[in-house]
Structures are given as C-alpha cells and as structure tokens.
XYZ file of N, CA and C in Angstrom:
849
model
N 0.850 -1.181 0.000
C 0.000 0.000 0.000
C 0.892 1.238 0.000
N 0.587 2.197 -0.867
C 1.436 3.357 -1.038
C 1.316 4.345 0.121
N 2.435 4.982 0.462
C 2.427 6.038 1.467
C 1.605 7.212 0.939
N 0.690 7.745 1.737
C -0.113 8.875 1.268
C 0.753 10.084 0.943
N 0.421 10.764 -0.142
C 1.200 11.920 -0.572
C 0.807 13.194 0.173
N -0.269 13.128 0.939
C -0.728 14.293 1.696
C 0.284 14.598 2.793
N 0.691 15.853 2.914
C 1.645 16.233 3.950
C 0.927 16.497 5.267
N 1.650 16.256 6.369
C 1.055 16.428 7.689
C 0.575 17.860 7.907
N 1.406 18.831 7.532
C 1.035 20.236 7.731
C -0.193 20.599 6.905
N -0.268 20.075 5.700
C -1.410 20.357 4.846
C -2.685 19.750 5.388
N -2.584 18.547 5.931
C -3.750 17.889 6.516
C -4.261 18.668 7.720
N -3.337 19.105 8.571
C -3.749 19.869 9.758
C -4.389 21.190 9.347
N -3.796 21.877 8.408
C -4.334 23.155 7.953
C -5.740 22.983 7.404
N -5.949 21.920 6.629
C -7.270 21.675 6.051
C -8.312 21.397 7.127
N -7.899 20.705 8.187
C -8.852 20.320 9.230
C -9.199 21.462 10.185
N -8.362 22.493 10.271
C -8.657 23.605 11.187
C -9.038 24.878 10.444
N -8.912 24.877 9.111
C -9.151 26.102 8.335
C -10.566 26.621 8.507
N -11.525 25.716 8.575
C -12.919 26.143 8.683
C -13.488 25.905 10.080
N -12.600 25.836 11.063
C -13.043 25.629 12.436
C -13.979 26.751 12.875
N -15.066 26.356 13.539
C -16.039 27.343 14.017
C -15.688 27.869 15.403
N -14.581 27.383 15.958
C -14.179 27.870 17.271
C -13.704 29.312 17.170
N -13.837 30.030 18.267
C -13.451 31.441 18.288
C -12.564 31.741 19.487
N -12.057 32.934 19.531
C -11.294 33.396 20.684
C -10.028 32.621 20.915
N -9.751 32.344 22.221
C -8.507 31.672 22.593
C -8.404 30.270 21.992
N -9.559 29.593 21.871
C -9.520 28.236 21.333
C -8.994 28.237 19.893
N -9.531 29.093 19.079
C -9.078 29.161 17.686
C -7.620 29.615 17.621
N -7.265 30.569 18.468
C -5.884 31.044 18.493
C -4.936 29.903 18.852
N -5.314 29.084 19.842
C -4.470 27.957 20.250
C -4.351 26.914 19.139
N -5.450 26.697 18.409
C -5.413 25.744 17.301
C -4.453 26.212 16.214
N -4.536 27.494 15.886
C -3.655 28.034 14.850
C -2.204 28.036 15.317
N -2.003 28.337 16.594
C -0.640 28.354 17.137
C -0.026 26.957 17.237
N -0.887 25.942 17.195
C -0.396 24.562 17.328
C 0.228 24.040 16.035
N 0.142 24.802 14.964
C 0.640 24.332 13.665
C 2.103 23.906 13.728
N 2.926 24.682 14.420
C 4.349 24.364 14.503
C 4.575 23.095 15.324
N 3.787 22.927 16.395
C 3.880 21.722 17.216
C 3.524 20.489 16.390
N 2.474 20.614 15.583
C 2.041 19.505 14.732
C 3.113 19.191 13.686
N 3.712 20.222 13.121
C 4.760 20.018 12.119
C 5.952 19.272 12.718
N 6.382 19.686 13.905
C 7.514 19.033 14.554
C 7.161 17.594 14.958
N 5.911 17.395 15.358
C 5.477 16.043 15.710
C 5.555 15.129 14.493
N 5.161 15.652 13.337
C 5.257 14.877 12.107
C 6.691 14.528 11.768
N 7.602 15.458 12.012
C 9.018 15.193 11.759
C 9.533 14.088 12.675
N 9.132 14.139 13.952
C 9.570 13.107 14.903
C 9.025 11.738 14.480
N 7.778 11.707 14.034
C 7.193 10.436 13.594
C 7.980 9.867 12.426
N 8.317 10.681 11.467
C 9.025 10.207 10.286
C 10.461 9.798 10.607
N 11.095 10.506 11.514
C 12.435 10.109 11.945
C 12.391 8.752 12.655
N 11.337 8.549 13.446
C 11.201 7.293 14.186
C 10.913 6.128 13.242
N 10.088 6.371 12.234
C 9.779 5.285 11.293
C 11.008 4.911 10.468
N 11.776 5.908 10.063
C 12.975 5.610 9.271
C 14.032 4.919 10.119
N 14.051 5.210 11.405
C 15.017 4.591 12.297
C 14.478 3.396 13.050
N 13.252 2.984 12.701
C 12.597 1.839 13.347
C 12.597 1.986 14.868
N 12.202 3.183 15.317
C 12.209 3.441 16.760
C 10.876 4.017 17.243
N 9.783 3.584 16.643
C 8.466 4.057 17.079
C 8.226 3.750 18.555
N 8.784 2.648 19.022
C 8.589 2.251 20.411
C 9.292 3.201 21.387
N 10.221 4.013 20.881
C 10.956 4.934 21.756
C 10.331 6.328 21.821
N 9.287 6.566 21.057
C 8.678 7.897 21.056
C 8.101 8.227 22.427
N 8.371 9.454 22.882
C 7.881 9.930 24.173
C 6.574 10.678 23.941
N 5.468 10.147 24.446
C 4.168 10.773 24.167
C 4.076 12.198 24.704
N 4.923 12.524 25.668
C 4.891 13.890 26.215
C 5.299 14.926 25.166
N 6.035 14.494 24.159
C 6.458 15.414 23.102
C 5.381 15.604 22.026
N 4.247 14.966 22.211
C 3.187 15.022 21.206
C 1.898 15.632 21.755
N 2.030 16.326 22.879
C 0.882 17.047 23.432
C 0.832 18.449 22.841
N -0.296 19.107 23.006
C -0.504 20.436 22.432
C -0.561 21.476 23.556
N 0.317 22.454 23.542
C 0.306 23.479 24.594
C -1.048 24.198 24.667
N -1.592 24.257 25.866
C -2.822 25.009 26.082
C -4.097 24.276 25.745
N -4.011 23.050 25.218
C -5.221 22.295 24.868
C -5.038 20.851 25.323
N -6.011 20.323 26.071
C -5.894 18.937 26.501
C -6.161 18.018 25.311
N -5.640 16.802 25.395
C -5.661 15.870 24.268
C -7.068 15.577 23.775
N -8.001 15.336 24.692
C -9.356 14.954 24.291
C -10.033 16.032 23.458
N -9.944 17.277 23.914
C -10.585 18.369 23.177
C -9.873 18.639 21.850
N -8.558 18.558 21.856
C -7.821 18.810 20.615
C -8.208 17.786 19.542
N -8.246 16.519 19.931
C -8.601 15.468 18.981
C -10.028 15.655 18.470
N -10.932 16.038 19.363
C -12.311 16.238 18.944
C -12.436 17.396 17.958
N -11.759 18.505 18.236
C -11.848 19.684 17.372
C -11.168 19.452 16.021
N -9.991 18.835 16.069
C -9.200 18.705 14.841
C -9.577 17.459 14.040
N -9.630 16.310 14.704
C -9.940 15.069 13.985
C -11.453 14.851 13.886
N -12.126 14.882 15.011
C -13.559 14.612 15.018
C -14.344 15.578 14.156
N -14.081 16.885 14.336
C -14.790 17.890 13.550
C -14.099 18.150 12.207
N -12.772 18.228 12.240
C -12.031 18.596 11.033
C -12.186 17.618 9.888
N -12.254 16.325 10.197
C -12.400 15.330 9.142
C -13.808 15.312 8.550
N -14.732 16.046 9.169
C -16.093 16.132 8.639
C -16.318 17.390 7.810
N -15.297 18.240 7.717
C -15.409 19.392 6.833
C -15.205 18.933 5.390
N -15.469 19.796 4.441
C -15.296 19.436 3.038
C -13.844 19.058 2.749
N -12.918 19.880 3.242
C -11.493 19.606 3.006
C -11.047 18.338 3.729
N -11.508 18.172 4.977
C -11.142 16.986 5.746
C -11.704 15.711 5.149
N -12.940 15.771 4.662
C -13.568 14.596 4.058
C -12.826 14.168 2.800
N -12.284 15.138 2.083
C -11.514 14.814 0.877
C -10.255 14.027 1.248
N -9.585 14.471 2.312
C -8.394 13.761 2.789
C -8.763 12.356 3.256
N -9.829 12.269 4.027
C -10.281 10.962 4.516
C -10.585 10.031 3.340
N -11.238 10.560 2.319
C -11.561 9.747 1.157
C -10.327 9.216 0.457
N -9.291 10.042 0.340
C -8.047 9.603 -0.288
C -7.390 8.484 0.514
N -7.414 8.625 1.837
C -6.812 7.608 2.691
C -7.598 6.299 2.631
N -8.909 6.388 2.654
C -9.737 5.187 2.636
C -9.635 4.445 1.300
N -9.288 5.177 0.252
C -9.193 4.558 -1.079
C -7.834 3.909 -1.332
N -6.902 4.023 -0.389
C -5.536 3.528 -0.612
C -5.420 2.008 -0.723
N -6.103 1.213 0.117
C -5.917 -0.242 0.044
C -6.518 -0.830 -1.240
N -5.796 -1.684 -1.932
C -6.343 -2.342 -3.131
C -7.596 -3.141 -2.787
N -8.608 -2.984 -3.588
C -9.866 -3.733 -3.436
C -10.535 -3.513 -2.079
N -10.192 -2.389 -1.439
C -10.797 -2.020 -0.149
C -10.547 -3.070 0.934
N -9.470 -3.839 0.798
C -9.157 -4.866 1.784
C -8.328 -4.291 2.922
N -8.683 -4.649 4.136
C -7.966 -4.179 5.323
C -6.510 -4.622 5.249
N -5.549 -3.703 5.353
C -4.135 -4.080 5.247
C -3.598 -4.784 6.486
N -4.347 -4.770 7.586
C -3.875 -5.437 8.795
C -4.191 -6.934 8.793
N -5.350 -7.297 8.239
C -5.734 -8.708 8.226
C -5.820 -9.288 6.821
N -5.908 -8.419 5.803
C -6.005 -8.835 4.413
C -7.295 -9.596 4.145
N -8.317 -9.340 4.964
C -9.598 -10.024 4.816
C -10.770 -9.049 4.781
N -10.907 -8.273 5.872
C -12.064 -7.402 6.026
C -12.059 -6.228 5.064
N -13.206 -5.587 4.949
C -13.349 -4.399 4.121
C -13.038 -3.165 4.960
N -12.230 -2.246 4.408
C -11.882 -1.048 5.174
C -13.140 -0.246 5.471
N -13.209 0.202 6.715
C -14.417 0.878 7.175
C -14.097 2.080 8.044
N -12.920 2.068 8.665
C -12.541 3.106 9.611
C -11.077 3.487 9.403
N -10.683 4.615 10.012
C -9.281 5.005 10.056
C -8.734 4.699 11.446
N -7.645 3.968 11.481
C -6.979 3.674 12.754
C -5.780 4.595 12.924
N -5.577 5.057 14.147
C -4.387 5.839 14.465
C -3.293 4.870 14.902
N -2.281 4.707 14.056
C -1.226 3.752 14.352
C -0.596 4.056 15.712
N -0.259 5.319 15.937
C 0.124 5.775 17.277
C -1.138 6.403 17.870
N -1.660 5.867 18.964
C -2.987 6.254 19.458
C -3.163 7.764 19.629
N -4.280 8.252 19.160
C -4.534 9.695 19.224
C -4.712 10.186 20.652
N -5.107 9.308 21.561
C -5.255 9.723 22.958
C -3.900 10.003 23.598
N -2.851 9.350 23.116
C -1.497 9.538 23.651
C -0.655 10.460 22.777
N -0.981 10.509 21.491
C -0.215 11.306 20.538
C -1.151 12.246 19.769
N -1.802 13.161 20.487
C -2.798 14.013 19.829
C -2.252 14.842 18.669
N -0.983 15.231 18.727
C -0.406 16.039 17.643
C -0.358 15.274 16.327
N -0.544 13.955 16.373
C -0.517 13.136 15.162
C -1.917 12.731 14.707
N -2.953 13.332 15.287
C -4.312 12.829 15.053
C -4.785 12.973 13.617
N -4.208 13.908 12.841
C -4.581 14.009 11.423
C -3.353 13.891 10.520
N -2.281 13.354 11.037
C -1.089 13.118 10.227
C -1.368 11.922 9.322
N -1.330 12.073 8.007
C -1.668 10.969 7.103
C -0.842 9.702 7.320
N 0.411 9.851 7.729
C 1.246 8.680 7.966
C 0.760 7.884 9.176
N 0.013 8.549 10.048
C -0.485 7.895 11.252
C -1.906 7.380 11.086
N -2.507 7.616 9.938
C -3.892 7.215 9.691
C -3.920 6.039 8.722
N -4.365 4.887 9.213
C -4.369 3.665 8.418
C -5.802 3.176 8.239
N -6.273 3.024 7.001
C -7.622 2.494 6.774
C -7.681 1.009 7.136
N -8.638 0.635 7.964
C -8.721 -0.739 8.458
C -10.183 -1.179 8.532
N -10.379 -2.469 8.756
C -11.732 -2.972 8.977
C -12.104 -2.738 10.451
N -13.369 -2.814 10.728
C -13.859 -2.536 12.083
C -13.282 -3.525 13.095
N -13.171 -4.778 12.709
C -12.683 -5.801 13.633
C -11.238 -5.542 14.037
N -10.392 -5.234 13.061
C -8.985 -4.978 13.368
C -8.827 -3.716 14.214
N -9.632 -2.717 13.940
C -9.572 -1.485 14.722
C -9.942 -1.763 16.176
N -10.928 -2.627 16.365
C -11.344 -2.978 17.722
C -10.255 -3.766 18.442
N -9.631 -4.710 17.741
C -8.578 -5.521 18.359
C -7.375 -4.656 18.739
N -6.971 -3.783 17.833
C -5.792 -2.964 18.098
C -6.038 -1.974 19.229
N -7.208 -1.331 19.227
C -7.514 -0.378 20.290
C -6.473 0.718 20.421
N -6.072 1.006 21.639
C -5.092 2.062 21.909
C -3.674 1.524 22.104
N -3.404 0.351 21.577
C -2.063 -0.214 21.733
C -1.015 0.657 21.053
N 0.100 0.794 21.712
C 1.258 1.461 21.137
C 2.453 0.539 21.302
N 3.413 0.606 20.400
C 4.576 -0.285 20.516
C 5.393 0.030 21.760
N 5.759 -1.010 22.498
C 6.582 -0.837 23.695
C 8.023 -1.256 23.446
N 8.223 -2.090 22.445
C 9.566 -2.493 22.050
C 9.526 -2.850 20.570
N 10.688 -2.916 19.960
C 10.734 -3.115 18.519
C 10.066 -4.421 18.106
N 10.258 -5.467 18.913
C 9.751 -6.794 18.543
C 8.229 -6.871 18.536
N 7.547 -5.988 19.295
C 6.076 -6.039 19.270
C 5.468 -4.825 18.570
N 6.265 -4.157 17.742
C 5.731 -3.082 16.910
C 4.943 -3.705 15.767
N 3.672 -3.382 15.672
C 2.833 -3.953 14.629
C 3.337 -3.537 13.251
N 2.992 -4.323 12.260
C 3.366 -3.991 10.893
C 2.626 -2.735 10.458
N 3.361 -1.800 9.889
C 2.761 -0.554 9.394
C 2.521 -0.731 7.894
N 1.256 -0.703 7.458
C 0.953 -0.988 6.044
C 1.658 -0.082 5.047
N 1.963 1.164 5.440
C 2.640 2.074 4.514
C 4.147 1.812 4.438
N 4.693 1.217 5.476
C 6.146 1.169 5.622
C 6.747 -0.232 5.554
N 6.024 -1.226 6.032
C 6.563 -2.587 6.081
C 6.086 -3.366 4.860
N 6.969 -3.552 3.910
C 6.634 -4.219 2.649
C 7.123 -5.671 2.701
N 6.210 -6.570 2.963
C 6.583 -7.984 3.058
C 5.777 -8.849 2.102
N 4.990 -8.214 1.238
C 4.082 -8.987 0.387
C 4.776 -9.688 -0.770
N 6.026 -9.307 -1.081
C 6.698 -9.889 -2.237
C 7.318 -11.253 -1.933
N 7.362 -11.644 -0.638
C 7.927 -12.930 -0.260
C 6.865 -13.783 0.413
N 6.958 -15.071 0.211
C 6.009 -15.998 0.836
C 6.391 -16.208 2.294
N 5.470 -15.849 3.194
C 5.693 -16.074 4.622
C 4.533 -16.813 5.275
N 3.404 -16.875 4.583
C 2.227 -17.551 5.128
C 2.269 -19.031 4.755
N 2.007 -19.885 5.734
C 2.069 -21.324 5.498
C 0.925 -21.999 6.252
N 0.717 -23.275 5.957
C -0.353 -24.016 6.616
C -0.020 -25.497 6.621
N -0.674 -26.221 7.494
C -0.555 -27.682 7.546
C -1.972 -28.262 7.596
N -2.097 -29.499 7.149
C -3.394 -30.160 7.216
C -3.523 -30.925 8.529
N -4.753 -31.029 8.992
C -5.079 -31.847 10.161
C -6.276 -32.709 9.771
N -6.143 -34.026 9.937
C -7.194 -34.953 9.529
C -7.985 -35.447 10.729
N -9.286 -35.533 10.542
C -10.181 -36.107 11.538
C -11.083 -37.079 10.787
N -10.660 -38.337 10.719
C -11.365 -39.285 9.876
C -11.192 -38.878 8.427
N -12.298 -38.749 7.728
C -12.229 -38.310 6.330
C -12.321 -36.800 6.191
N -12.434 -36.096 7.300
C -12.481 -34.634 7.284
C -11.060 -34.069 7.368
N -10.837 -32.970 6.673
C -9.537 -32.320 6.718
C -9.746 -30.831 6.970
N -8.877 -30.232 7.754
C -8.916 -28.793 7.990
C -7.490 -28.273 7.956
N -7.371 -26.957 7.853
C -6.048 -26.335 7.754
C -5.728 -25.520 8.998
N -4.457 -25.517 9.358
C -3.940 -24.693 10.452
C -2.866 -23.787 9.869
N -3.042 -22.477 10.016
C -2.131 -21.503 9.412
C -1.086 -21.025 10.423
N 0.091 -20.681 9.908
C 1.173 -20.187 10.750
C 2.141 -19.390 9.882
N 3.111 -18.751 10.516
C 4.103 -17.934 9.824
C 5.397 -18.725 9.661
N 5.917 -18.748 8.434
C 7.237 -19.316 8.165
C 8.123 -18.193 7.632
N 9.000 -17.618 8.460
C 9.807 -16.473 8.016
C 10.765 -16.846 6.887
N 10.828 -16.059 5.819
C 11.821 -16.303 4.757
C 13.243 -16.137 5.295
N 14.188 -16.739 4.623
C 15.590 -16.669 5.054
C 16.120 -15.240 5.050
N 15.521 -14.374 4.232
C 15.998 -12.991 4.129
C 15.590 -12.121 5.316
N 14.654 -12.593 6.137
C 14.205 -11.801 7.279
C 15.191 -11.909 8.438
N 15.321 -10.807 9.170
C 16.099 -10.887 10.405
C 15.166 -11.303 11.545
N 15.743 -11.552 12.708
C 14.961 -12.063 13.839
C 13.904 -11.062 14.299
N 14.212 -9.773 14.183
C 13.268 -8.754 14.633
C 12.025 -8.729 13.758
N 12.200 -8.752 12.448
C 11.053 -8.750 11.548
C 10.219 -10.007 11.746
N 10.885 -11.144 11.922
C 10.159 -12.393 12.156
C 9.317 -12.297 13.420
N 9.878 -11.692 14.467
C 9.148 -11.535 15.723
C 7.961 -10.595 15.556
N 8.149 -9.524 14.801
C 7.063 -8.562 14.575
C 5.915 -9.191 13.800
N 6.235 -9.949 12.764
C 5.184 -10.591 11.973
C 4.438 -11.622 12.820
N 5.173 -12.383 13.618
C 4.542 -13.379 14.490
C 3.617 -12.700 15.506
N 4.060 -11.572 16.056
C 3.240 -10.832 17.017
C 1.984 -10.298 16.344
N 2.136 -9.715 15.175
C 1.007 -9.191 14.407
C 0.022 -10.322 14.099
N 0.533 -11.456 13.665
C -0.278 -12.618 13.298
C -1.094 -13.104 14.496
N -0.459 -13.125 15.664
C -1.136 -13.606 16.870
C -2.161 -12.596 17.380
N -1.780 -11.322 17.417
C -2.679 -10.304 17.958
C -3.992 -10.245 17.187
N -3.907 -10.258 15.878
C -5.118 -10.145 15.057
C -5.773 -11.494 14.770
N -5.310 -12.536 15.452
C -5.924 -13.865 15.379
C -6.006 -14.365 13.934
N -4.951 -14.110 13.163
C -5.003 -14.414 11.741
C -5.016 -15.915 11.462
N -4.362 -16.706 12.307
C -4.385 -18.143 12.106
C -5.801 -18.685 12.122
N -6.561 -18.288 13.119
C -7.947 -18.761 13.229
C -8.820 -18.184 12.130
N -8.638 -16.907 11.845
C -9.470 -16.259 10.828
C -9.204 -16.821 9.437
N -7.931 -17.084 9.132
C -7.603 -17.660 7.835
C -8.112 -19.097 7.721
N -8.055 -19.837 8.834
C -8.524 -21.226 8.817
C -10.014 -21.306 8.514
N -10.769 -20.359 9.030
C -12.210 -20.341 8.755
C -12.451 -20.201 7.260
N -11.739 -19.269 6.629
C -11.873 -19.082 5.183
C -11.430 -20.330 4.423
N -10.303 -20.897 4.846
C -9.759 -22.060 4.144
C -10.698 -23.253 4.248
N -11.276 -23.458 5.405
C -12.150 -24.606 5.585
C -13.439 -24.469 4.782
N -13.861 -23.235 4.534
C -15.000 -23.023 3.632
C -14.608 -23.417 2.203
N -13.386 -23.035 1.808
C -12.906 -23.394 0.472
C -12.872 -24.911 0.315
N -12.381 -25.595 1.338
C -12.302 -27.059 1.282
C -13.688 -27.665 1.100
N -14.659 -27.129 1.817
C -16.023 -27.632 1.671
C -16.553 -27.441 0.263
N -16.256 -26.281 -0.329
C -16.723 -25.998 -1.687
C -15.994 -26.846 -2.731
N -14.819 -27.369 -2.373
C -14.002 -28.133 -3.317
C -14.446 -29.585 -3.469
N -15.225 -30.072 -2.527
C -15.487 -31.511 -2.442
C -15.944 -32.120 -3.759
N -16.952 -31.527 -4.380
C -17.483 -32.096 -5.614
C -16.430 -32.106 -6.714
N -15.713 -30.987 -6.896
C -14.740 -30.892 -7.975
C -13.566 -31.846 -7.757
N -13.099 -31.931 -6.518
C -11.979 -32.838 -6.225
C -12.405 -34.293 -6.434
N -13.610 -34.648 -6.023
C -14.094 -36.013 -6.234
C -14.144 -36.343 -7.721
N -14.549 -35.376 -8.536
C -14.626 -35.604 -9.973
C -13.225 -35.801 -10.567
N -12.254 -34.952 -10.128
C -10.875 -35.092 -10.607
C -10.309 -36.457 -10.196
N -10.621 -36.867 -8.997
C -10.119 -38.138 -8.484
C -10.679 -39.307 -9.291
N -11.949 -39.215 -9.650
C -12.582 -40.286 -10.426
C -12.007 -40.363 -11.833
N -11.615 -39.212 -12.376
C -11.084 -39.176 -13.740
C -9.620 -39.601 -13.831
N -8.823 -39.222 -12.826
C -7.386 -39.484 -12.957
C -6.673 -39.791 -11.664
N -7.393 -40.061 -10.615
C -6.776 -40.435 -9.352
C -6.073 -39.280 -8.657
N -5.192 -39.624 -7.729
C -4.525 -38.626 -6.899
C -3.676 -37.662 -7.728
N -3.058 -38.164 -8.811
C -2.195 -37.311 -9.635
C -2.987 -36.177 -10.267
N -4.196 -36.448 -10.715
C -5.007 -35.401 -11.323
C -5.492 -34.411 -10.272
N -5.831 -34.908 -9.111
C -6.241 -34.018 -8.019
C -5.109 -33.069 -7.664
N -3.904 -33.633 -7.523
C -2.741 -32.829 -7.142
C -2.431 -31.773 -8.207
N -2.501 -32.159 -9.465
C -2.222 -31.214 -10.550
C -3.254 -30.088 -10.566
N -4.505 -30.449 -10.363
C -5.568 -29.438 -10.337
C -5.356 -28.458 -9.186
N -5.084 -28.973 -7.995
C -4.895 -28.121 -6.821
C -3.677 -27.215 -6.977
N -2.585 -27.755 -7.506
C -1.378 -26.952 -7.657
C -1.574 -25.861 -8.702
N -2.336 -26.165 -9.753
C -2.619 -25.154 -10.767
C -3.447 -24.012 -10.167
N -4.409 -24.358 -9.340
C -5.217 -23.332 -8.665
C -4.346 -22.500 -7.723
N -3.412 -23.153 -7.026
C -2.500 -22.440 -6.128
C -1.607 -21.486 -6.909
N -1.020 -21.962 -7.992
C -0.118 -21.133 -8.791
C -0.842 -19.913 -9.351
N -2.077 -20.090 -9.753
C -2.862 -18.974 -10.286
C -3.015 -17.878 -9.244
N -3.279 -18.255 -8.014
C -3.481 -17.274 -6.946
C -2.168 -16.666 -6.472
N -1.113 -17.470 -6.445
C 0.191 -16.946 -6.041
C 0.748 -15.949 -7.058
N 0.313 -16.059 -8.296
C 0.782 -15.118 -9.312
C 0.340 -13.698 -8.982
N -0.783 -13.562 -8.305
C -1.302 -12.246 -7.926
C -0.920 -11.854 -6.511
N -0.722 -12.858 -5.635
C -0.459 -12.578 -4.222
C 0.358 -13.733 -3.652
N 1.607 -13.448 -3.298
C 2.498 -14.505 -2.794
C 2.000 -15.124 -1.503
N 1.099 -14.427 -0.803
C 0.573 -14.934 0.467
C -0.942 -15.066 0.419
N -1.456 -15.389 -0.746
C -2.888 -15.596 -0.901
C -3.371 -16.703 0.035
N -4.410 -16.433 0.783
C -4.955 -17.448 1.692
C -5.454 -18.646 0.896
N -6.146 -18.369 -0.206
C -6.619 -19.469 -1.046
C -5.444 -20.197 -1.692
N -4.420 -19.439 -2.103
C -3.248 -20.070 -2.693
C -2.586 -21.043 -1.734
N -2.401 -20.610 -0.486
C -1.808 -21.483 0.535
C -2.702 -22.690 0.776
N -4.011 -22.466 0.772
C -4.957 -23.565 0.972
C -4.796 -24.631 -0.111
N -4.811 -24.217 -1.373
C -4.676 -25.168 -2.472
C -3.311 -25.867 -2.447
N -2.241 -25.096 -2.203
C -0.902 -25.679 -2.202
C -0.739 -26.701 -1.083
N -1.296 -26.400 0.083
C -1.188 -27.321 1.223
C -1.955 -28.605 0.960
N -3.130 -28.487 0.361
C -3.905 -29.685 0.015
C -3.186 -30.500 -1.059
N -2.563 -29.803 -2.031
C -1.855 -30.508 -3.103
C -0.683 -31.323 -2.561
N -0.086 -30.863 -1.474
C 1.069 -31.554 -0.888
C 0.660 -32.676 0.065
N -0.634 -32.829 0.289
C -1.114 -33.825 1.239
C -1.577 -35.085 0.487
N -0.780 -36.143 0.562
C -1.098 -37.374 -0.165
C -2.438 -37.951 0.266
N -2.715 -37.898 1.543
C -3.954 -38.494 2.046
C -5.173 -37.788 1.462
N -5.092 -36.468 1.368
C -6.218 -35.722 0.805
C -6.349 -36.005 -0.687
N -5.231 -35.995 -1.399
C -5.289 -36.215 -2.846
C -5.801 -37.622 -3.187
N -5.402 -38.607 -2.414
C -5.836 -39.976 -2.679
C -7.303 -40.179 -2.333
N -7.767 -39.492 -1.297
C -9.160 -39.622 -0.906
C -9.407 -40.918 -0.149
N -10.675 -41.171 0.171
C -10.989 -42.401 0.923
C -10.666 -43.645 0.117
N -10.053 -44.621 0.771
C -9.747 -45.899 0.112
C -10.982 -46.780 0.123
N -10.924 -47.791 -0.675
C -12.075 -48.698 -0.741
C -12.375 -49.306 0.619
N -11.308 -49.594 1.378
C -11.499 -50.228 2.698
C -12.143 -49.294 3.683
N -11.969 -47.988 3.466
C -12.493 -47.036 4.451
C -13.894 -46.564 4.121
N -14.396 -46.917 2.921
C -15.730 -46.480 2.540
C -16.754 -47.428 3.184
N -17.670 -46.891 3.980
C -18.641 -47.773 4.656
C -19.570 -48.459 3.637
N -19.981 -49.670 3.927
C -20.883 -50.390 3.011
C -22.234 -49.686 2.907
N -22.934 -49.836 1.797
C -24.239 -49.201 1.636
C -25.269 -49.777 2.594
C-alpha cells in the first residue's frame, strides 16, 4: 500500500481552516501548527530509524489544549469538513480492493491511528499515522502502542513484506475430514526482529484462526470438484488441479490465503488420494 502523498502540515491546515471555534480556542489551534509540524518530523524520523517504540508521548501534546478536546476539534470535527472529508476519502481509497491491510480479509471501514490519538494528539490528522482498516482490526488494536521493537505492529505504509512468501499451513485430519492450520514461516531474508514482529502481528489479530475459517469453507466448496478429478485421474489429477489453482493465486499474491490452501492440500497425499475402498462404509 502506497504512502499517502498528503503532507502532515497540509492535513492539519485543512482540518482547522474552517473551524467554528473562536477566541482563545481558535488562536491555540492556529498556534499549534508548529507543534504539529515538529510532531510529524519526529514520527518520520522514528519510522525511518525503526524506533516508534521509543517515542515519548509527552512530546506530542498540544500546549494550552488537553488531548481529548484537541482530537475532537481537529480530527472529530475537522475530518467532517469538506477539506477533511476529501483527505479521509483519499486515505480510505488507498488499500487495493478495499481490503484491510492489517488482516487482508475485512473491508476497510474506519481510520486507525497507528500511534494512538489519545497519547499522541499532535498526530491525530497526520496521514502517515492514519491507516484504513476494517472494524474488527480497529477494535482488536484499540489504543495499543509499541513498547519495544519486537512487538511493533506492521505498518501498512512502511513494512513491505508482500513480495515474499511467509504464510504457510498444515493439514489436520479427523477421519475423512480435513482442515487447515495456518502459521508464519519467516523467509531466510528476514532478520529475527522482523520475524518476531510478523509473528506478534499474526497472533494479535488472530489471523491463524481467521484464515482457517476461510480455508475450511474453500475445502467444503471443493469436495465435488476434487471427487470428480479423483474419479477421472486419481490422486495425480487431483494434485495437478490443486497446484494449478495455487499457482494462479500466487501469481497475484504470494501470500494468498486461497493459494496457501490449495498448495497445502496438493502436498497432502492423504487428501489427494481420498478415501480408500477399505475405508468407505458399506451401503
């Protein structure tokens, strides 16, 4: 997902330009522009240095305005102005096919503050801090902030891991029923820190369970087609069919959930062979 081209200062200016506040409140909002600009610089320095976990939230407060009111005036009200809505629309349109970049499943519905707005109010309308997500992921993440590098969640604008295969699965058999269990297999090119971050992200958002639900639906839908392939050409035809389906999906997405599902089934001899004559109950 591409980094938004909207600048932090421009976003803040757009959100406060038509503010209906008057007197000291409006003066404080306008005077906060420099604080917001410096906060954006600190955020970008931290992202480039992979030190988001070291950011001191005290450096992201607004002089003369408490965090709750500032966020309400600038983000809550500002994003509902004509200029703010335009920015919000650009951000919400960033993920391909409107898919949540945190789980790669849900439809984007909300903007999440990567660094929580309650702790980092100066970043409340910084485009780099606003990530379009699905409602479920936003609820799971809540106000979490990174406490150390290893548990810093993946940032969709900054952490590019989609070009390498890291998602994997294994089959589990229960009689003639088969289901998939998903997990992370770090590529050799990853360092230990990135592997730890991906594993933490995977666990926090319950991706193993969520992906398994999707995969098991696919398996159910496959039954008729796989049985037909098996009747026509046995396990070899089933395996070829499944691998072709996997390759098709991997061509578009190296970590396609369906791709992993098909590839894992293709590698499972028991699934490809199907029930043996001895295991089929008599009529």
